[in-house]
Amino acid sequence: MSPKSFSLKVSAFCLVFVLSFSQMTAAARPLFEFPFQQDDAKIKKLPRVNYVRSRTIDVKNVSIDLRFDWDKEQAFGATTVTLAPFKDLDKFYLDAAAMNISAVSLASGAALKFNYDAKKEDDNLEIILDRTYKRGEDIAVKVEYRTSYVNKADAETAIGSFGRGLRFIKPTAENPNKPRQIWSQGETEFNRYWFPSYDSPNDFRTSELRATVEKPFTVVSNGKLLEVKENADNTRTFYWKMDTPYTNYLTSIVVGEYAEVKQDYEGIPIVNYGYVNETKEVAATVKNLPDMLKFFSEKTGVKYPYPKYSQTFVEDFGGGMENISATTMIEEMIHDEREMLDEDSDSLQAHELAHQWFGDYVTTRDWGQIWLNESFATYFDGLYHEYKKGHEDFLFNNVRSNQQGYFSAWNQGNRRPIVTKYYPNKDAMFDQYAYPRGAAVLHMLRKHLGEENWWRSINHYLKSNANQPVSTEDFRIAVEETTGESMDWFFDQWLFKMGHPIFEVTQNYDDAKKQLTLSVKQTQKIDATNEFPQVEFFQSWIDVEIDNKIEKVWLKPQAENVYTFASAAKPLIVSFDNEGTLIKELKFNKSTDELVFQFQNDKDVLGRLWAMEELAKQSAATTTAATDKTKIINALTNAINKETSWRLRRQIITDMPTGENPQSQIDGMFGDNAPAPKFSAELTSALTAAAKDQNPNVRAAAIAMLARTKDAQFANLYSAALGDQSYSVIDAASAALALTKDGRAYDQLAKLVNTPSWKNRLTIAGLRALSVLGDKRALDTGLKFAIDKTQTSNVRSTALGIVASSGKGDPRAFPLIFEGYKKALENNEYQSIFNGLVSLVRLANPRGQEAFDLAKAKFKAQPQLIGYVTMFEGQFKKAIGNKK
Ligand SMILES: [Zn+2]
């Protein structure tokens, strides 16, 4: 699956959106770091051990028949499980959670005795057979039941917003425009909440699903749609069948009112079930999907293995879920053409599609090896990105960000090997190790093997384990059988042990010998307080780049490796680990001149990025000479419009040293009192030019940077940018215009609020900017949108920002904002939660403290979110203090 909260980019984006009034520009960089305080004295005990579950039965098929009670949010089910015992038995067990079971019978109709223990975790439905059945003999048992678990977002699981089992979506007093839908969530072991079966991943079986629903609802499920039967009572019964065996948690159902957007890949139908009034946008969003099926089919050498592929878009989903041949997706991923100028949903679609091979065709045998699903889907999404957007963009967007994702977990003290039996609970495994760190390891493996052996190994792994549960050893053996090379060391070092190398590299050029010497020290230390296995010294091939030529060297697993290279003159660029393949920390001291040269001339975009980051550090250091600081600023400024990678151009802008301290940047986001930085004429002119960059994300970043000056001389530039096609440029320009307090701002922003657009993007941009502007005239607009229940919660919570800034002293303001905030908290609406906190800072009513206390209690297990809440709380306390 692809939970929203696990995608760093998405969650960082969501928060940064709030913080900086929608600069998507800053999405790539963590705005604040919350350093991990290591408690050295305490030994961190291993979490509990989890072994693969034993089975007494082999399930062959489940056949599910459902009707629904929308009012009670229950399903009436009759599920027939066909199975064979592993040994002679006269009773067996199924997993069935929170059910009211009315009858159990044989296929003949003969009733069977049963015992149901709703409190037990596994094996809680005991079925007493009519006689002893032999090992291997087929038994078909029908269970009739009513579900009783009401699936709400579940704060107890890390994948909270998916909840467990069947979710009923209905219009409510708060959201009268919600469509009616039912969707299921099976991963990890939650399908037991809507049908009884063996509900752990180490068993494969086929499935059938019949569901009867009122017209005009459609039922989407796995495999092939064999029949839609019209019934006399204005209902229809949909009959889906999946003939290829697969694991239990991938069975799914979606009920909703849909229009189909159909595609095709070599005769395999692709169906996108979108909202009836969104077919144009659905078609635009999914336009690359057939190309993705082609890419994964051809690259893996295993043609898409199921009779159809569908994507169904639903409300309130946690992200995407790779249900077999029938992915379920969050509805917010649908974009119109304009939104796709800034961002598309190809990454999420490629991730879930890649799972059809990695996760569905082969499935992790147990949750301790979930990387076999998630790291592969994450890396293969990256491989599609590389094919579509080029190698350089892939390095920046995937290789680097996967490593960053891992380091964010590591730096917060979340440390474990990728593969382990020691974990507190199943859901806890869906973390930065399962997704980005494993993807970063797959990238190292691909580099180690080379393209041909990598793809041959992938093909062999899939073919030799087709339609079966797998373990990490199966993958290692597939690579070894393909290449002949022992991969024990690689798997041991990167997957079964935790940690990464910390390198200290020094270079020395000998003029007489015409020789470059590179000393490479590994300075990482075993953490004696952590019981997980760790690597003392790493081994690997490493690409050393010398003046844009690559030298391959072997790093031996020892404290120091020394390499010499013949070179007619002192090299201008020496880059350790070209293209940033290794998961590592690197200390490699260079002079300002060396770094500036590398920043301007390295062919490797990650080399240029590394040099830029080193230059930024030098620029911030008090020990750096003033002349060097000037050189650095000049080099960075000049690169804003010269750098070829748009991602790096954006990063140069957002990371530009401006002399502001971070606190005043935070204060600046709340508008009023913070001093604005002054930019040099050169920087101003570079940013003004970049505001016309061909890439909208760069344009938005440039405008957001200029906005920090609050200088009215740019008001015309911002006004013009309100006419840009890109929503992110308009987001940035509207906020920028508000910060200038230019006399024309109010009218222009009010107009933006009333301009119709996809998902109210322009309305939201206008409302957000009006809350920055703080013009009294905006209060009525704010109130109007804030209490209009036909508006989305994002629009309403944004409008509350105006009530906060323009409605100080108005008795309606606090209760409105606080109630809206509490609803958002209840419903896990992150954007609205953080919009609410920002509003409460602005309003500076002391009663707002309760909101921060509630947020801290809710996010207690999520240190990064707590960090943001605490930061806002500090801002809130300051605001109250100012008022007194
Ligand atoms: Zn996934």
Coordinates of N, CA, C and O and ligand atoms in Angstrom, one line a residue, residues 1-2 322 351-352 355 373-374 377 435, ligand 1:
M1 N 0.8 -1.2 0.0 CA 0.0 0.0 0.0 C 0.9 1.2 0.0 O 2.1 1.2 0.1
S2 N 0.3 2.3 -0.2 CA 1.0 3.6 -0.2 C 0.3 4.6 0.7 O -0.4 5.4 0.2
E322 N -3.0 -1.9 -3.2 CA -2.8 -2.7 -4.4 C -3.6 -4.0 -4.4 O -3.1 -5.1 -4.7
H351 N 3.4 2.9 -8.3 CA 3.7 2.2 -7.1 C 2.6 1.0 -6.9 O 3.0 -0.1 -6.7
E352 N 1.4 1.4 -7.0 CA 0.3 0.3 -6.8 C 0.3 -0.7 -8.0 O 0.1 -1.9 -7.8
H355 N 3.1 -3.2 -7.5 CA 2.7 -4.2 -6.5 C 2.0 -5.4 -7.1 O 2.0 -6.4 -6.5
N373 N 7.5 -6.4 -0.6 CA 6.3 -5.7 -1.2 C 6.7 -4.2 -1.4 O 6.6 -3.7 -2.5
E374 N 6.9 -3.5 -0.3 CA 6.9 -2.1 -0.3 C 8.2 -1.4 -1.0 O 8.1 -0.5 -1.7
A377 N 7.9 -1.9 -4.7 CA 6.9 -1.0 -5.4 C 7.5 0.4 -5.4 O 7.3 1.1 -6.4
Y435 N 9.8 1.2 3.1 CA 9.6 1.9 1.8 C 11.0 2.5 1.3 O 11.6 1.8 0.5
Ligands
ZN1 ZN 2.8 0.0 -1.3

